[in-house]
Amino acid sequence: MTEGQVDAKASAPSGESEEGGDIRVEAEVAFGRASARTQLITEAVARRLTAGVTVSADAVHAYYRSHRALYGSTAYARVASAIRSQLLSARKNAVLARWLAKVRAGEPKLNLD
């Protein structure tokens, strides 16, 4: 990730806010950059973590058969691509969710007492 990517992702507020002046604007810019950096990192990690995730033709067909009522008289060939895409997205989301859970489990806990 480059600073140019972070700059492109972050949207700096224009002008000065009514309260807080320059300090508030600088804080908003810093927050925007940090958020953009975090999003870019998460997207890059997601691409790497899910690069090998696949869905077999058998899994697609099994899903079609087990959810037959959803498709009525629509032929398998007409919906197979959409089912594959749906299953692939679900599997990729599950991989990313497990990774995020592990990351969050290792973060220090905030004590508000």
JSON list of C-alpha atoms in Angstrom, two decimals:
[
{"chain": "A", "resi": 1, "resn": "MET", "atom": "CA", "xyz": [0.00, 0.00, 0.00]},
{"chain": "A", "resi": 2, "resn": "THR", "atom": "CA", "xyz": [1.33, 3.40, -0.96]},
{"chain": "A", "resi": 3, "resn": "GLU", "atom": "CA", "xyz": [0.65, 6.83, 0.47]},
{"chain": "A", "resi": 4, "resn": "GLY", "atom": "CA", "xyz": [-0.98, 7.66, -2.86]},
{"chain": "A", "resi": 5, "resn": "GLN", "atom": "CA", "xyz": [-3.49, 4.85, -2.33]},
{"chain": "A", "resi": 6, "resn": "VAL", "atom": "CA", "xyz": [-4.24, 6.11, 1.16]},
{"chain": "A", "resi": 7, "resn": "ASP", "atom": "CA", "xyz": [-4.64, 9.66, -0.17]},
{"chain": "A", "resi": 8, "resn": "ALA", "atom": "CA", "xyz": [-6.98, 8.46, -2.89]},
{"chain": "A", "resi": 9, "resn": "LYS", "atom": "CA", "xyz": [-9.06, 6.44, -0.43]},
{"chain": "A", "resi": 10, "resn": "ALA", "atom": "CA", "xyz": [-9.26, 9.13, 2.24]},
{"chain": "A", "resi": 11, "resn": "SER", "atom": "CA", "xyz": [-11.53, 12.06, 1.65]},
{"chain": "A", "resi": 12, "resn": "ALA", "atom": "CA", "xyz": [-10.27, 15.10, 3.49]},
{"chain": "A", "resi": 13, "resn": "PRO", "atom": "CA", "xyz": [-12.94, 17.55, 4.64]},
{"chain": "A", "resi": 14, "resn": "SER", "atom": "CA", "xyz": [-12.94, 20.81, 2.78]},
{"chain": "A", "resi": 15, "resn": "GLY", "atom": "CA", "xyz": [-12.85, 24.10, 4.61]},
{"chain": "A", "resi": 16, "resn": "GLU", "atom": "CA", "xyz": [-12.89, 24.75, 8.30]},
{"chain": "A", "resi": 17, "resn": "SER", "atom": "CA", "xyz": [-15.58, 23.55, 10.69]},
{"chain": "A", "resi": 18, "resn": "GLU", "atom": "CA", "xyz": [-17.37, 26.07, 12.86]},
{"chain": "A", "resi": 19, "resn": "GLU", "atom": "CA", "xyz": [-16.05, 24.62, 16.11]},
{"chain": "A", "resi": 20, "resn": "GLY", "atom": "CA", "xyz": [-12.43, 23.63, 16.65]},
{"chain": "A", "resi": 21, "resn": "GLY", "atom": "CA", "xyz": [-10.84, 25.35, 13.68]},
{"chain": "A", "resi": 22, "resn": "ASP", "atom": "CA", "xyz": [-7.61, 24.01, 12.29]},
{"chain": "A", "resi": 23, "resn": "ILE", "atom": "CA", "xyz": [-7.08, 21.41, 15.02]},
{"chain": "A", "resi": 24, "resn": "ARG", "atom": "CA", "xyz": [-10.43, 19.79, 14.32]},
{"chain": "A", "resi": 25, "resn": "VAL", "atom": "CA", "xyz": [-9.80, 19.79, 10.57]},
{"chain": "A", "resi": 26, "resn": "GLU", "atom": "CA", "xyz": [-6.37, 18.20, 11.10]},
{"chain": "A", "resi": 27, "resn": "ALA", "atom": "CA", "xyz": [-7.91, 15.56, 13.37]},
{"chain": "A", "resi": 28, "resn": "GLU", "atom": "CA", "xyz": [-10.59, 14.79, 10.79]},
{"chain": "A", "resi": 29, "resn": "VAL", "atom": "CA", "xyz": [-7.96, 14.46, 8.07]},
{"chain": "A", "resi": 30, "resn": "ALA", "atom": "CA", "xyz": [-5.84, 12.16, 10.26]},
{"chain": "A", "resi": 31, "resn": "PHE", "atom": "CA", "xyz": [-8.88, 10.05, 11.12]},
{"chain": "A", "resi": 32, "resn": "GLY", "atom": "CA", "xyz": [-9.84, 9.82, 7.44]},
{"chain": "A", "resi": 33, "resn": "ARG", "atom": "CA", "xyz": [-6.33, 8.72, 6.48]},
{"chain": "A", "resi": 34, "resn": "ALA", "atom": "CA", "xyz": [-6.20, 6.14, 9.28]},
{"chain": "A", "resi": 35, "resn": "SER", "atom": "CA", "xyz": [-9.61, 4.78, 8.26]},
{"chain": "A", "resi": 36, "resn": "ALA", "atom": "CA", "xyz": [-8.56, 4.59, 4.61]},
{"chain": "A", "resi": 37, "resn": "ARG", "atom": "CA", "xyz": [-5.32, 2.83, 5.55]},
{"chain": "A", "resi": 38, "resn": "THR", "atom": "CA", "xyz": [-7.22, 0.30, 7.69]},
{"chain": "A", "resi": 39, "resn": "GLN", "atom": "CA", "xyz": [-9.70, -0.38, 4.89]},
{"chain": "A", "resi": 40, "resn": "LEU", "atom": "CA", "xyz": [-6.93, -0.87, 2.32]},
{"chain": "A", "resi": 41, "resn": "ILE", "atom": "CA", "xyz": [-5.08, -3.26, 4.63]},
{"chain": "A", "resi": 42, "resn": "THR", "atom": "CA", "xyz": [-8.26, -5.23, 5.33]},
{"chain": "A", "resi": 43, "resn": "GLU", "atom": "CA", "xyz": [-9.02, -5.47, 1.60]},
{"chain": "A", "resi": 44, "resn": "ALA", "atom": "CA", "xyz": [-5.48, -6.67, 0.85]},
{"chain": "A", "resi": 45, "resn": "VAL", "atom": "CA", "xyz": [-5.61, -9.27, 3.63]},
{"chain": "A", "resi": 46, "resn": "ALA", "atom": "CA", "xyz": [-9.03, -10.43, 2.43]},
{"chain": "A", "resi": 47, "resn": "ARG", "atom": "CA", "xyz": [-7.70, -10.93, -1.10]},
{"chain": "A", "resi": 48, "resn": "ARG", "atom": "CA", "xyz": [-4.80, -13.03, 0.19]},
{"chain": "A", "resi": 49, "resn": "LEU", "atom": "CA", "xyz": [-6.85, -15.03, 2.68]},
{"chain": "A", "resi": 50, "resn": "THR", "atom": "CA", "xyz": [-9.52, -15.88, 0.15]},
{"chain": "A", "resi": 51, "resn": "ALA", "atom": "CA", "xyz": [-7.36, -16.39, -2.93]},
{"chain": "A", "resi": 52, "resn": "GLY", "atom": "CA", "xyz": [-7.64, -20.18, -2.74]},
{"chain": "A", "resi": 53, "resn": "VAL", "atom": "CA", "xyz": [-11.32, -20.36, -1.79]},
{"chain": "A", "resi": 54, "resn": "THR", "atom": "CA", "xyz": [-13.34, -22.25, -4.39]},
{"chain": "A", "resi": 55, "resn": "VAL", "atom": "CA", "xyz": [-16.72, -23.86, -4.86]},
{"chain": "A", "resi": 56, "resn": "SER", "atom": "CA", "xyz": [-16.99, -27.19, -6.63]},
{"chain": "A", "resi": 57, "resn": "ALA", "atom": "CA", "xyz": [-19.59, -27.95, -9.27]},
{"chain": "A", "resi": 58, "resn": "ASP", "atom": "CA", "xyz": [-20.87, -30.69, -6.95]},
{"chain": "A", "resi": 59, "resn": "ALA", "atom": "CA", "xyz": [-21.44, -28.15, -4.16]},
{"chain": "A", "resi": 60, "resn": "VAL", "atom": "CA", "xyz": [-23.34, -25.88, -6.55]},
{"chain": "A", "resi": 61, "resn": "HIS", "atom": "CA", "xyz": [-25.51, -28.73, -7.74]},
{"chain": "A", "resi": 62, "resn": "ALA", "atom": "CA", "xyz": [-26.11, -29.93, -4.16]},
{"chain": "A", "resi": 63, "resn": "TYR", "atom": "CA", "xyz": [-27.23, -26.45, -3.16]},
{"chain": "A", "resi": 64, "resn": "TYR", "atom": "CA", "xyz": [-29.60, -26.29, -6.14]},
{"chain": "A", "resi": 65, "resn": "ARG", "atom": "CA", "xyz": [-31.11, -29.66, -5.22]},
{"chain": "A", "resi": 66, "resn": "SER", "atom": "CA", "xyz": [-31.49, -28.84, -1.52]},
{"chain": "A", "resi": 67, "resn": "HIS", "atom": "CA", "xyz": [-33.09, -25.45, -2.28]},
{"chain": "A", "resi": 68, "resn": "ARG", "atom": "CA", "xyz": [-35.15, -26.57, -5.25]},
{"chain": "A", "resi": 69, "resn": "ALA", "atom": "CA", "xyz": [-38.28, -24.77, -4.02]},
{"chain": "A", "resi": 70, "resn": "LEU", "atom": "CA", "xyz": [-36.49, -21.43, -4.40]},
{"chain": "A", "resi": 71, "resn": "TYR", "atom": "CA", "xyz": [-35.99, -21.94, -8.12]},
{"chain": "A", "resi": 72, "resn": "GLY", "atom": "CA", "xyz": [-39.35, -23.31, -9.21]},
{"chain": "A", "resi": 73, "resn": "SER", "atom": "CA", "xyz": [-39.17, -24.47, -12.81]},
{"chain": "A", "resi": 74, "resn": "THR", "atom": "CA", "xyz": [-35.93, -22.60, -13.53]},
{"chain": "A", "resi": 75, "resn": "ALA", "atom": "CA", "xyz": [-33.36, -24.96, -15.00]},
{"chain": "A", "resi": 76, "resn": "TYR", "atom": "CA", "xyz": [-30.11, -25.61, -13.14]},
{"chain": "A", "resi": 77, "resn": "ALA", "atom": "CA", "xyz": [-28.05, -24.29, -16.07]},
{"chain": "A", "resi": 78, "resn": "ARG", "atom": "CA", "xyz": [-29.75, -20.88, -15.79]},
{"chain": "A", "resi": 79, "resn": "VAL", "atom": "CA", "xyz": [-28.98, -20.43, -12.07]},
{"chain": "A", "resi": 80, "resn": "ALA", "atom": "CA", "xyz": [-25.72, -22.36, -11.58]},
{"chain": "A", "resi": 81, "resn": "SER", "atom": "CA", "xyz": [-23.53, -19.30, -12.07]},
{"chain": "A", "resi": 82, "resn": "ALA", "atom": "CA", "xyz": [-25.51, -17.22, -9.57]},
{"chain": "A", "resi": 83, "resn": "ILE", "atom": "CA", "xyz": [-25.47, -20.05, -7.03]},
{"chain": "A", "resi": 84, "resn": "ARG", "atom": "CA", "xyz": [-21.69, -20.48, -7.46]},
{"chain": "A", "resi": 85, "resn": "SER", "atom": "CA", "xyz": [-21.20, -16.76, -6.90]},
{"chain": "A", "resi": 86, "resn": "GLN", "atom": "CA", "xyz": [-23.40, -16.79, -3.81]},
{"chain": "A", "resi": 87, "resn": "LEU", "atom": "CA", "xyz": [-21.63, -19.80, -2.30]},
{"chain": "A", "resi": 88, "resn": "LEU", "atom": "CA", "xyz": [-18.21, -18.36, -3.10]},
{"chain": "A", "resi": 89, "resn": "SER", "atom": "CA", "xyz": [-19.07, -15.05, -1.44]},
{"chain": "A", "resi": 90, "resn": "ALA", "atom": "CA", "xyz": [-20.38, -16.84, 1.64]},
{"chain": "A", "resi": 91, "resn": "ARG", "atom": "CA", "xyz": [-17.22, -18.94, 1.93]},
{"chain": "A", "resi": 92, "resn": "LYS", "atom": "CA", "xyz": [-14.95, -15.92, 1.48]},
{"chain": "A", "resi": 93, "resn": "ASN", "atom": "CA", "xyz": [-16.94, -13.96, 4.06]},
{"chain": "A", "resi": 94, "resn": "ALA", "atom": "CA", "xyz": [-16.63, -16.84, 6.52]},
{"chain": "A", "resi": 95, "resn": "VAL", "atom": "CA", "xyz": [-12.84, -16.98, 6.06]},
{"chain": "A", "resi": 96, "resn": "LEU", "atom": "CA", "xyz": [-12.57, -13.23, 6.63]},
{"chain": "A", "resi": 97, "resn": "ALA", "atom": "CA", "xyz": [-14.91, -13.32, 9.63]},
{"chain": "A", "resi": 98, "resn": "ARG", "atom": "CA", "xyz": [-12.79, -16.03, 11.30]},
{"chain": "A", "resi": 99, "resn": "TRP", "atom": "CA", "xyz": [-9.62, -14.00, 10.68]},
{"chain": "A", "resi": 100, "resn": "LEU", "atom": "CA", "xyz": [-11.19, -10.82, 12.05]},
{"chain": "A", "resi": 101, "resn": "ALA", "atom": "CA", "xyz": [-12.42, -12.69, 15.14]},
{"chain": "A", "resi": 102, "resn": "LYS", "atom": "CA", "xyz": [-8.88, -13.91, 15.82]},
{"chain": "A", "resi": 103, "resn": "VAL", "atom": "CA", "xyz": [-7.48, -10.41, 15.37]},
{"chain": "A", "resi": 104, "resn": "ARG", "atom": "CA", "xyz": [-10.09, -8.89, 17.65]},
{"chain": "A", "resi": 105, "resn": "ALA", "atom": "CA", "xyz": [-9.55, -11.58, 20.30]},
{"chain": "A", "resi": 106, "resn": "GLY", "atom": "CA", "xyz": [-5.92, -10.48, 20.52]},
{"chain": "A", "resi": 107, "resn": "GLU", "atom": "CA", "xyz": [-6.74, -6.80, 20.99]},
{"chain": "A", "resi": 108, "resn": "PRO", "atom": "CA", "xyz": [-6.51, -5.28, 24.46]},
{"chain": "A", "resi": 109, "resn": "LYS", "atom": "CA", "xyz": [-9.86, -4.95, 26.19]},
{"chain": "A", "resi": 110, "resn": "LEU", "atom": "CA", "xyz": [-11.13, -1.45, 26.95]},
{"chain": "A", "resi": 111, "resn": "ASN", "atom": "CA", "xyz": [-12.11, -1.06, 30.59]},
{"chain": "A", "resi": 112, "resn": "LEU", "atom": "CA", "xyz": [-14.73, 1.67, 31.00]},
{"chain": "A", "resi": 113, "resn": "ASP", "atom": "CA", "xyz": [-15.24, 1.16, 34.76]}
]
